[in-house]
CSV table of C-alpha atoms and ligand atoms in Angstrom, one decimal:
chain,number,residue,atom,x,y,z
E,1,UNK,CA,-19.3,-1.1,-1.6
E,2,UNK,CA,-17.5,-1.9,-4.9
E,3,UNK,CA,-15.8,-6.2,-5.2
E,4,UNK,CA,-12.8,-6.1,-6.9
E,5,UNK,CA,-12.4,-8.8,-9.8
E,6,UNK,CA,-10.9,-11.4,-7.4
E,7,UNK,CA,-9.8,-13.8,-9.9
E,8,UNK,CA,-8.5,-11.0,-12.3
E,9,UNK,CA,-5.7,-10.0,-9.9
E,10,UNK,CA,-4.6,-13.5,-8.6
E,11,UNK,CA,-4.1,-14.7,-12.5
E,12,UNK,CA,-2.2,-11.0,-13.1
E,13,UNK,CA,0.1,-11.8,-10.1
E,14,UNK,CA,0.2,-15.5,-11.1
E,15,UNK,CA,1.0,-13.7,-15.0
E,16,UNK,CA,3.3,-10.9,-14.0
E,17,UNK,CA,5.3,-13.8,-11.7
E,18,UNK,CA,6.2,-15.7,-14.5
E,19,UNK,CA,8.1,-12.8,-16.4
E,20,UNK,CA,11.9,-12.6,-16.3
E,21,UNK,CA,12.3,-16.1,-15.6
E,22,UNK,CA,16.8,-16.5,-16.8
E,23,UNK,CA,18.3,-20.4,-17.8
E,24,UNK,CA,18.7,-21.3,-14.1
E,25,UNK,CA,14.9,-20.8,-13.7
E,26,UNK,CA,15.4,-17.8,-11.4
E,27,UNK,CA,13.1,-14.7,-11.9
E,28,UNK,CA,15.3,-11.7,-12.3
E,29,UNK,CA,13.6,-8.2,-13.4
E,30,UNK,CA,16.4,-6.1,-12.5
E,31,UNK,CA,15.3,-1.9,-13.1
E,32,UNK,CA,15.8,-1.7,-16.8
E,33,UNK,CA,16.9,-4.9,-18.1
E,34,UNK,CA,15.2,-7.1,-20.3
E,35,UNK,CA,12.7,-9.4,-17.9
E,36,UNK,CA,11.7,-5.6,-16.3
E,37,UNK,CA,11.1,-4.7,-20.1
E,38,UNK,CA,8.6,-7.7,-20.2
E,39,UNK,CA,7.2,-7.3,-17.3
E,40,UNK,CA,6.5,-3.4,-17.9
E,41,UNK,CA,5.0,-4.5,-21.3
E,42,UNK,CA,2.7,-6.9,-19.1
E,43,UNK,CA,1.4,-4.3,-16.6
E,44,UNK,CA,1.3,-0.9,-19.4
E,45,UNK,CA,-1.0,-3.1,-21.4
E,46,UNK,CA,-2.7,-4.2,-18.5
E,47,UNK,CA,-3.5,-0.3,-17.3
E,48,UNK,CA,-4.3,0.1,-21.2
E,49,UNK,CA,-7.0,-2.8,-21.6
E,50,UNK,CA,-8.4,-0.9,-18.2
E,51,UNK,CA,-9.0,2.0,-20.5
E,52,UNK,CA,-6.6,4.5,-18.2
E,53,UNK,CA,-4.2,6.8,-19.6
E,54,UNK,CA,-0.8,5.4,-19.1
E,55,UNK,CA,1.9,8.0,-18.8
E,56,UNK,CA,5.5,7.4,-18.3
E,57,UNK,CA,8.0,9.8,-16.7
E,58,UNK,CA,11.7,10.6,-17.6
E,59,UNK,CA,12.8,8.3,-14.9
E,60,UNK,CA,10.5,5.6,-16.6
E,61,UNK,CA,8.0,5.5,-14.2
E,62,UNK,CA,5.0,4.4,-15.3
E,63,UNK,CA,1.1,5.7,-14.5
E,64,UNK,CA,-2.6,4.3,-15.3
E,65,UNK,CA,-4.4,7.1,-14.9
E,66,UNK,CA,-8.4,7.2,-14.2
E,67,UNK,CA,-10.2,10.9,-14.9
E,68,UNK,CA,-13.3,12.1,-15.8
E,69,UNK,CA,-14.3,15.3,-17.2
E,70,UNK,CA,-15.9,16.3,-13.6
E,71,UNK,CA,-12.8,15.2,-10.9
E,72,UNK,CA,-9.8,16.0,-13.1
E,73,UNK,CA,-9.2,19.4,-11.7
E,74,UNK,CA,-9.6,17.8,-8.3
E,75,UNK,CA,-6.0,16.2,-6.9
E,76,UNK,CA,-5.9,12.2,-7.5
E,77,UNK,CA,-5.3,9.4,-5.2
E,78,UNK,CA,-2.3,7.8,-6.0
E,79,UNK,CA,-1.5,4.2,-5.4
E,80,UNK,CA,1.5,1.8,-6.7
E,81,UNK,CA,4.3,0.0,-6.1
E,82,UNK,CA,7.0,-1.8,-8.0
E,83,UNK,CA,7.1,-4.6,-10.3
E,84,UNK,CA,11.2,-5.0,-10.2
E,85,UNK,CA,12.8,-7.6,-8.6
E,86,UNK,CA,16.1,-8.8,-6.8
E,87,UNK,CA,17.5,-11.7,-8.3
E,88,UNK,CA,15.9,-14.8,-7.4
E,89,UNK,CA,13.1,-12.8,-6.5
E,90,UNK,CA,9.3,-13.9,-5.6
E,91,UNK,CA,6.7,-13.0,-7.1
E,92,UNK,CA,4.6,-10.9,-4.4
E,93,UNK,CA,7.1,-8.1,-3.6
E,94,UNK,CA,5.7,-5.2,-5.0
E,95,UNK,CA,4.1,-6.8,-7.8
E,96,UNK,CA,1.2,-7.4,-5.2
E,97,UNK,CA,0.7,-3.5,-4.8
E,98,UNK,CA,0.8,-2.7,-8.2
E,99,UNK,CA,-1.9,-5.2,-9.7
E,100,UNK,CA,-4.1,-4.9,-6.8
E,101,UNK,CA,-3.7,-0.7,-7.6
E,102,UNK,CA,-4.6,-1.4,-11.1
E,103,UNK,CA,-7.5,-3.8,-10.1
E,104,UNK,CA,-9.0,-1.5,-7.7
E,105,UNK,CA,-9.2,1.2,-10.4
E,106,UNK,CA,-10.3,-1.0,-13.1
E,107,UNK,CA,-13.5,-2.5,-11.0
E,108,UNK,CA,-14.5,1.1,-10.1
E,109,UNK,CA,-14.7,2.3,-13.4
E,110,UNK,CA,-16.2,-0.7,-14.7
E,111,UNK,CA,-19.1,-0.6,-11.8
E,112,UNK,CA,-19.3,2.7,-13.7
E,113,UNK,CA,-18.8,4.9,-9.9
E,114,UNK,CA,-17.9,8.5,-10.2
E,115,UNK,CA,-15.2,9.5,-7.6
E,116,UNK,CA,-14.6,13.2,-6.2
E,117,UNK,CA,-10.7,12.6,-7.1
E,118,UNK,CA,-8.8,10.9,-10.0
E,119,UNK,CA,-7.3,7.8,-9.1
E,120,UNK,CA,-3.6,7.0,-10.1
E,121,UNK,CA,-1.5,3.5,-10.0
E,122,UNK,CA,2.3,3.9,-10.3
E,123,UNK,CA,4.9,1.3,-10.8
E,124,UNK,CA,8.0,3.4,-9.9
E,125,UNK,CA,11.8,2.5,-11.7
E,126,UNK,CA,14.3,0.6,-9.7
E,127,UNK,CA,12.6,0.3,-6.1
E,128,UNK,CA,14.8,-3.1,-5.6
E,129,UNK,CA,18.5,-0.9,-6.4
E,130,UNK,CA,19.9,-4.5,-7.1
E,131,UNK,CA,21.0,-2.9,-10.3
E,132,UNK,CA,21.3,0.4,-9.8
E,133,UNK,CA,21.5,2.7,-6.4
E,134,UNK,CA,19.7,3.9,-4.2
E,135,UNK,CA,17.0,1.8,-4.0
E,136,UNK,CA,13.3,3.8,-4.1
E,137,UNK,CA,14.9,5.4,-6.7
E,138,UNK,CA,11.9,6.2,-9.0
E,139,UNK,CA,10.1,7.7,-6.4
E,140,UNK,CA,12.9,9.3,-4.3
E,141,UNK,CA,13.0,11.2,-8.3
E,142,UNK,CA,9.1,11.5,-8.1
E,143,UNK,CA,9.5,13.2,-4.9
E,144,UNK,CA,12.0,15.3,-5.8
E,145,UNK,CA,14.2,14.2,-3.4
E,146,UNK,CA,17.2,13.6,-6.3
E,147,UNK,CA,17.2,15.1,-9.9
E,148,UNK,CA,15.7,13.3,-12.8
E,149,UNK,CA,19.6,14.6,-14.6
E,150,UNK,CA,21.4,12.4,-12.0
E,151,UNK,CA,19.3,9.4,-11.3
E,152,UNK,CA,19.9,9.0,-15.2
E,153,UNK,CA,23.6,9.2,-15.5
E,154,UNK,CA,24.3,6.3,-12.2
E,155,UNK,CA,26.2,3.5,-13.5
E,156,UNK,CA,25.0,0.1,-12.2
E,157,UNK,CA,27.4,-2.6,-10.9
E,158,UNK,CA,27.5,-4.4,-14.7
E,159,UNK,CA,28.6,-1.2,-16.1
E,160,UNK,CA,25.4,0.4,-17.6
E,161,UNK,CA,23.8,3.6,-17.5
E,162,UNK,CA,19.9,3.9,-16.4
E,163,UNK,CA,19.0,6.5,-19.0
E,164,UNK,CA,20.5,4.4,-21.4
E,165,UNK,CA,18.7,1.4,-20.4
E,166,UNK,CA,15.5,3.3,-20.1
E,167,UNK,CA,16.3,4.1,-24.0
E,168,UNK,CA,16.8,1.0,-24.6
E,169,UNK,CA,13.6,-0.8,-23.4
E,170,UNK,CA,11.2,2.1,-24.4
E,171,UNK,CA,11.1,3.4,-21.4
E,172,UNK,CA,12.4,6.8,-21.0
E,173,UNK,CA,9.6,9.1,-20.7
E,174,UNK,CA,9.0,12.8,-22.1
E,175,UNK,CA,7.4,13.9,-18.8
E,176,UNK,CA,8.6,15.5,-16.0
E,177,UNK,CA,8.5,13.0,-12.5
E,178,UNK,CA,6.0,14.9,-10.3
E,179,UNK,CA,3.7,16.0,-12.9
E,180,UNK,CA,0.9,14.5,-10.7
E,181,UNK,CA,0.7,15.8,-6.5
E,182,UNK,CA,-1.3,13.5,-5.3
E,183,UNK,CA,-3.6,14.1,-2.1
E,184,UNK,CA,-2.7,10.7,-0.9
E,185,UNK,CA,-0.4,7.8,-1.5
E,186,UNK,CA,-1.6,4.3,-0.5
E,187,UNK,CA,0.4,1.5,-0.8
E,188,UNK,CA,-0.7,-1.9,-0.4
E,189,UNK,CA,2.7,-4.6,0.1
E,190,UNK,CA,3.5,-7.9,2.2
E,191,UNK,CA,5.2,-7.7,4.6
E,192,UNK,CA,7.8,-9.7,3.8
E,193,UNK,CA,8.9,-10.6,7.7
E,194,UNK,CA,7.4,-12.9,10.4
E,195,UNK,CA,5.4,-10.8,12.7
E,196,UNK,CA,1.6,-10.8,10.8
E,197,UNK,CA,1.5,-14.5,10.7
E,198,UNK,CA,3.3,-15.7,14.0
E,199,UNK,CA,1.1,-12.8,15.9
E,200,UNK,CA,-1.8,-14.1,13.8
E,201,UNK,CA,-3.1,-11.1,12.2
E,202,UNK,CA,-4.5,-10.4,8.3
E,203,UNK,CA,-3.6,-7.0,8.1
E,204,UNK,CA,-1.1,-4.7,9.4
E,205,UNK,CA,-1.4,-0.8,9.6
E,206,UNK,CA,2.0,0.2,8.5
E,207,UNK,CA,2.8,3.6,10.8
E,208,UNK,CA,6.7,3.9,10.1
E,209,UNK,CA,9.7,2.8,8.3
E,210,UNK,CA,12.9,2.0,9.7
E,211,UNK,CA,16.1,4.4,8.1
E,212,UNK,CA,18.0,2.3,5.5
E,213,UNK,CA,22.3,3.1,5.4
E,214,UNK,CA,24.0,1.7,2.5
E,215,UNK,CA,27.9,1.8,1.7
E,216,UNK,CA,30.5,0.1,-0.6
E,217,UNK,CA,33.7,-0.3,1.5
E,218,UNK,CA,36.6,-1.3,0.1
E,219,UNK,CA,39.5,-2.8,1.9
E,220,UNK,CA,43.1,-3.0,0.2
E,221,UNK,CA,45.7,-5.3,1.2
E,222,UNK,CA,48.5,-7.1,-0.2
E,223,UNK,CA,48.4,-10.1,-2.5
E,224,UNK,CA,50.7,-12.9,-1.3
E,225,UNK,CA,51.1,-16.8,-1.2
E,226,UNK,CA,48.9,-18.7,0.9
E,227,UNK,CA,51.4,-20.9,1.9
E,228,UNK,CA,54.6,-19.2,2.5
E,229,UNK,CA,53.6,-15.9,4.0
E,230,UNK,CA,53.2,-16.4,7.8
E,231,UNK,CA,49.8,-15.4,9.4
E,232,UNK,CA,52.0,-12.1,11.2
E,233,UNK,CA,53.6,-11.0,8.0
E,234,UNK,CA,49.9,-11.0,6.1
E,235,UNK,CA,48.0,-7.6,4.7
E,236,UNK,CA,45.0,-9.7,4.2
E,237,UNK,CA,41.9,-8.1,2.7
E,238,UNK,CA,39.7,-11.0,3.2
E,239,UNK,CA,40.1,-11.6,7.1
E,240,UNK,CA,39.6,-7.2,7.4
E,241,UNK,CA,36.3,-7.5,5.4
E,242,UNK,CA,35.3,-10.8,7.9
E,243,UNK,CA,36.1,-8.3,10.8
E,244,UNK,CA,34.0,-5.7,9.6
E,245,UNK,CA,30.8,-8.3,9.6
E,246,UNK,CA,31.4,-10.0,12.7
E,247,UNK,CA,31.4,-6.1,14.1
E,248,UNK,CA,28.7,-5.0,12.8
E,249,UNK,CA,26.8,-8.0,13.9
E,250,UNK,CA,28.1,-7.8,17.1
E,251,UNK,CA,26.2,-4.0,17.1
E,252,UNK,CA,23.2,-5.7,15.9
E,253,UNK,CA,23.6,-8.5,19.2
E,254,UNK,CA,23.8,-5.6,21.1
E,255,UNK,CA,21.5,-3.5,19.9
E,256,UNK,CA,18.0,-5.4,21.3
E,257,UNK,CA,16.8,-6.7,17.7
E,258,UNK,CA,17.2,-2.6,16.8
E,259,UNK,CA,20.2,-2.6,14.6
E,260,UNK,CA,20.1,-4.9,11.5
E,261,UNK,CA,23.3,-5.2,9.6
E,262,UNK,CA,24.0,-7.1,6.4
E,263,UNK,CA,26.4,-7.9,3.9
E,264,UNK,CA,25.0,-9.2,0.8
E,265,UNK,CA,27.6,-8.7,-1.9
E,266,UNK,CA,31.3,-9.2,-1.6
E,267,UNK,CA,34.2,-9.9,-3.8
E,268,UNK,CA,38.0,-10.7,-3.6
E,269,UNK,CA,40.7,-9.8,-5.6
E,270,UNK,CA,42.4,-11.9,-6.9
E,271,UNK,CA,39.8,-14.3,-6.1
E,272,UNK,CA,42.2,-17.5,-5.7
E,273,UNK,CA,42.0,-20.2,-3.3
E,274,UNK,CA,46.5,-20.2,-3.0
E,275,UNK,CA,46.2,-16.3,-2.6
E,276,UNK,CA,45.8,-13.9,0.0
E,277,UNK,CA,42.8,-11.4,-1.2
E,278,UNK,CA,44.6,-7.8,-2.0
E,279,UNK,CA,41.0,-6.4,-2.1
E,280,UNK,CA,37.8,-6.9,-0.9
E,281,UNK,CA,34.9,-4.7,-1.6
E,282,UNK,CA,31.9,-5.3,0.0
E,283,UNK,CA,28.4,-4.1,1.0
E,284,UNK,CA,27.1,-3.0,3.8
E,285,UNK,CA,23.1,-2.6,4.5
E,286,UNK,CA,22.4,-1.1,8.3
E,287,UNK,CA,18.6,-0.3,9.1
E,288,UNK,CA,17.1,0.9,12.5
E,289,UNK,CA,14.1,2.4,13.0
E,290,UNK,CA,15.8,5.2,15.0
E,291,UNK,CA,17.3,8.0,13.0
E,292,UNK,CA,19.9,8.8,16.0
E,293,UNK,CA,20.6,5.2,16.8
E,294,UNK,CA,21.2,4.2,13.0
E,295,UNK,CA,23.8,7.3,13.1
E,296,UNK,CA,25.3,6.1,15.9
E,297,UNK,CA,25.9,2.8,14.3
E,298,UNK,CA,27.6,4.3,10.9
E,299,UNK,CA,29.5,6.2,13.3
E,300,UNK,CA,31.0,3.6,15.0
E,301,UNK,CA,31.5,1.8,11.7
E,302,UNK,CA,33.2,4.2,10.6
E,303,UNK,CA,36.0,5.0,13.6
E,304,UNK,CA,35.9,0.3,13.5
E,305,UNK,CA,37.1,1.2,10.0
E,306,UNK,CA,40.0,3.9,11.0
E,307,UNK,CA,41.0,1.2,13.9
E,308,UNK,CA,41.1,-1.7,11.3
E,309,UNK,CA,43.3,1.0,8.9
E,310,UNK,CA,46.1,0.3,12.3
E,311,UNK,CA,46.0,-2.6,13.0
E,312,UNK,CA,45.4,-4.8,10.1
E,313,UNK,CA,47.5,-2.3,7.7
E,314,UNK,CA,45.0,-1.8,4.9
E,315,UNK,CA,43.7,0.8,3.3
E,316,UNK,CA,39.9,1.8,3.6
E,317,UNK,CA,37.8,3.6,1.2
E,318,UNK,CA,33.8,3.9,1.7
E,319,UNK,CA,31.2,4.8,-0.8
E,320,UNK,CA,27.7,5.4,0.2
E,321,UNK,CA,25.1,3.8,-1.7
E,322,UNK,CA,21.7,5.1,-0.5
E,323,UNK,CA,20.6,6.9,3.2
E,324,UNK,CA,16.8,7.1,3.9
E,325,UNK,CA,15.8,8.4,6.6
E,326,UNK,CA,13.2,6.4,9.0
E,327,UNK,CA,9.9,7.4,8.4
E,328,UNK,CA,6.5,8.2,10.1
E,329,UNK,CA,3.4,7.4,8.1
E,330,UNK,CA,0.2,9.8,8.4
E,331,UNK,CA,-1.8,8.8,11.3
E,332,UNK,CA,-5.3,9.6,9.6
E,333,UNK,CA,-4.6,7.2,6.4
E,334,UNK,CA,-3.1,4.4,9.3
E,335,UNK,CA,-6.4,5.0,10.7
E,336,UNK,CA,-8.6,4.2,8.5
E,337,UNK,CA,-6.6,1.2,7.7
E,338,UNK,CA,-7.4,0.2,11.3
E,339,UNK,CA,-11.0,1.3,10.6
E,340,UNK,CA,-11.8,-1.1,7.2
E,341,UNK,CA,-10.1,-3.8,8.5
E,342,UNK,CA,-12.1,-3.2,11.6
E,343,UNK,CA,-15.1,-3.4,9.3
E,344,UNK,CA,-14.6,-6.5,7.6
E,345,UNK,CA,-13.6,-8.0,10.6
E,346,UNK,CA,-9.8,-8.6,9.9
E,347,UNK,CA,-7.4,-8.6,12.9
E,348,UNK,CA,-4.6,-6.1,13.0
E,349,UNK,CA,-2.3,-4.5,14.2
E,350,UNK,CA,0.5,-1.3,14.0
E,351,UNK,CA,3.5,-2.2,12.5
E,352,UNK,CA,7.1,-0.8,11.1
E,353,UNK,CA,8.1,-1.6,7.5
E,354,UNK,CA,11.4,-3.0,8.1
E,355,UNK,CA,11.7,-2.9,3.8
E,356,UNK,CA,12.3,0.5,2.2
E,357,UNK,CA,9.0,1.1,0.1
E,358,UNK,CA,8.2,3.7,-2.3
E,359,UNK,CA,5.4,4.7,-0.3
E,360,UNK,CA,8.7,6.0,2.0
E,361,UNK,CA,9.1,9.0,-0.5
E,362,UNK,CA,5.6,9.6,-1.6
E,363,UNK,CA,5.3,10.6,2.2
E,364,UNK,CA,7.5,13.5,1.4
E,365,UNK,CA,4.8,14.8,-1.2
E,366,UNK,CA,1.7,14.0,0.7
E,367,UNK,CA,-0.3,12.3,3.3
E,368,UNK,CA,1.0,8.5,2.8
E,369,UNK,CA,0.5,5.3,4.7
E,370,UNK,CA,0.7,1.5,3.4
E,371,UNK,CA,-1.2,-2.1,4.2
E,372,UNK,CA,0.6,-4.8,5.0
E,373,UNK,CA,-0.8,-8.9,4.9
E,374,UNK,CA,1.1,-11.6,6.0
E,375,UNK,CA,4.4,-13.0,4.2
E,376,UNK,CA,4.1,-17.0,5.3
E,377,UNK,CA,7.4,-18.0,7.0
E,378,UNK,CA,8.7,-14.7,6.8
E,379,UNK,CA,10.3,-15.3,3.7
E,380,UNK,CA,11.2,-12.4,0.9
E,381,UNK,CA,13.9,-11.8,-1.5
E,382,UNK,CA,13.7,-15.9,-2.4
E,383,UNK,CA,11.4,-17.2,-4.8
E,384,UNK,CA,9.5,-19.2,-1.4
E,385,UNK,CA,8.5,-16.0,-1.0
E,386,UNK,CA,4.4,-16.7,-0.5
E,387,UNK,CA,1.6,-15.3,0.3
E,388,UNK,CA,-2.4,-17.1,0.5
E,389,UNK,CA,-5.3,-16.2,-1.9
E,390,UNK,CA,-7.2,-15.6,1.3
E,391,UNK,CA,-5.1,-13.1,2.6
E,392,UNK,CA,-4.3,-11.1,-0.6
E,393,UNK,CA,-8.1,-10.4,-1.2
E,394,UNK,CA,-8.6,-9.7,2.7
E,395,UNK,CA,-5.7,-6.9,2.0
E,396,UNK,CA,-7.4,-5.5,-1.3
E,397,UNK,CA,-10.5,-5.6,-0.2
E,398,UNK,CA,-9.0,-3.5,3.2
E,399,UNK,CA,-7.5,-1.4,0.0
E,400,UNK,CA,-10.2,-1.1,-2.0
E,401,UNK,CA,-12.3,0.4,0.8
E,402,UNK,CA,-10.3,3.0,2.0
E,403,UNK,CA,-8.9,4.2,-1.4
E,404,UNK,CA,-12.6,4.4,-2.2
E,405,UNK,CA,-12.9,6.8,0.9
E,406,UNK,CA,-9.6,8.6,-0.4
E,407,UNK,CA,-10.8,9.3,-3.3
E,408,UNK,CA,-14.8,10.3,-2.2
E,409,UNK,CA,-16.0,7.5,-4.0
E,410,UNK,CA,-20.0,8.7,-4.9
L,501,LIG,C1,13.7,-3.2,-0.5
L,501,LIG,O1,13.3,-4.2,-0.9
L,501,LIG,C2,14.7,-3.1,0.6
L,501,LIG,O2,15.8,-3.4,0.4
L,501,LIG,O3,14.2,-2.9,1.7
L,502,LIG,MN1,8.8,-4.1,-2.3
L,503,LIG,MN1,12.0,-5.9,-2.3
């Protein structure tokens, strides 16, 4: 069995991590902008120096591409992730998946092995949708699951257009997303939650992804004087949007750990401390790994919404941001996960990808499954956001072996 180049991928993660970093010291490679423009140069050159063919699509995805005269009529294995960020990101989110893709490429081809199949790494646009939404969004377009056309024109919250951005780094491809069917999507990721490490396992076989429901609701009141306007004569915006928080996590109390509701942006109009908000608009992220029990929960978020309408007096609007639906992996690629890190003695167990993952919508174009390692503390989407040596290599190596299957490795 092929070694990857073990301390080639920890110095490209160590590399790639240090892109995008703003004033405040925070690293921020929003889809698009100018630290994702950095880092894209970083990775392209990367596949480049690898001797692949890198190809980028209209949505700006990017692909290394490994083919040989002999396997390039043959369907590739495809692998990838993202190398976006949130703001104040780590640096192992997606990142991680991407380099290790690239590495288990490169160290084939330089061990000169022929494979059955093309092998493919993809670092798909705008997985994070911190920018712009939905999230997954370059692979939901690689899918096919929304047009190349619209995923273009979305505006993002600072007022810019994606295809313009694209433009503007030198990323807006001339081919069409989907040009490539894979046979099989692999996608190797941390986990980014607590389970792996408190459990004590290296490697988890991911076999399913919770459904992800985003909206932007916004909540009009009126604007008044904090001082003179008695609490029963208020429209207050602000204590409606607090209401709709405390019930949704109220759903999530009662849910058994199921339901996971969050509000991570939220702003007031007029924004003063003497003023009674006339506006709030707000986000609202619900997951659960049931497709009937996360519609149940935007139902009753919605008729808490019509209730709030009487009996606060404000006016509701909702926008929806994103809807995935949860996701079942394919049990013969979760298998052999099981079955390499059985071989290389590894522990580990089944487990759901609470994250939304591009591997979520290369599912809908082929057999697709992901590896997860362990994410110490828990902690993701904060630049504590770690992961050991150790356990990165454990995961590649788990990678590396049954990509090499994937792809009939001679
Ligand atoms: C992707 O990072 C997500 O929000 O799950
Ligand atoms: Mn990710
Ligand atoms: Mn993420």
């Amino acid at each position: 069995m092929i070694t990857i180049n073990e301390k080639r991928v920890l110095d490209r993660i160590n590399a790639l991590g240090k892109v995008g970093i703003d004033a405040e010291g925070r690293r921020i490679r929003l889809a698009a902008d100018d630290g994702d423009k950095a880092g894209r140069d970083l990775v392209a050159g990367w596949m480049k120096d690898a001797g692949l063919r890198v190809v980028v699509d209209y949505i700006g995805n990017i692909f290394g591409i490994w083919e040989t005269a002999e396997n390039k009529k043959e369907q590739p294995v495809m692998v990838g992730s993202h190398i976006d960020t949130v703001i104040n990101a780590g640096q192992f989110d997606g990142c991680y998946g991407v380099l290790t893709g690239l590495e288990v490429i490169q160290s084939l081809k330089e061990a000169g092995c022929k494979t059955t199949r093309p092998l493919v790494v993809g670092a798909f646009t705008n997985e994070e949708g911190v920018r712009y939404s939905p999230d997954m969004m370059g692979s939901l377009v690689y899918a096919g699951g929304l047009s190349a056309e619209k995923a273009l024109a979305i505006v993002g919250v600072d007022g810019t257009v994606l295809g313009e951005e694209l433009k503007r780094i030198g990323y807006a491809g001339t081919v069409e997303p989907g040009f490539i069917k894979p046979c099989a999507f692999i996608e190797l990721h941390i986990e980014q939650g607590p389970i792996l490490e408190a459990e004590g396992y290296q490697i988890g076989a991911v076999e399913n992804l919770q459904g992800i429901s985003w909206q932007q609701i916004t909540i009009e009141g009126e604007q008044n004087h904090a001082g003179t306007t008695p609490i029963s004569y208020r429209i207050d915006a602000g204590l409606a949007a607090a209401k709709v928080i405390t019930f949704m996590r109220d759903r999530c109390l009662k849910s058994n750990g199921k339901t996971l509701s969050t509000t991570g942006c939220i702003e007031f109009k007029p924004n003063a401390i003497n003023v009674i908000p006339s506006k709030a608009v707000f986000t609202v992220d619900v997951r659960n790994p049931n497709e009937e029990a996360l519609q149940a929960e935007e139902k009753a978020l919605a008729e808490y919404l019509k209730e709030l309408e009487k009996t606060d007096k404000v006016k509701i609007t909702t926008k929806r941001l994103s809807r995935f639906k949860p996701v079942l992996f394919d049990e013969g690629i979760v298998k052999l996960v099981e079955k390499y890190a059985a071989k290389n003695h590894l522990s580990c167990r089944r487990i759901t990808s609470g994250a939304g993952q591009d591997a979520q919508n290369l599912a809908l174009m082929c057999p697709t499954a992901m590896i997860f390692i362990p994410s110490i503390n828990g902690i993701s989407h904060n630049p504590k956001e770690f992961c050991k040596d150790t356990d990165m290599l454990a995961g590649a190596k788990v990678f590396m072996e049954a990509v090499s299957e994937l792809a009939e490795v001679k």
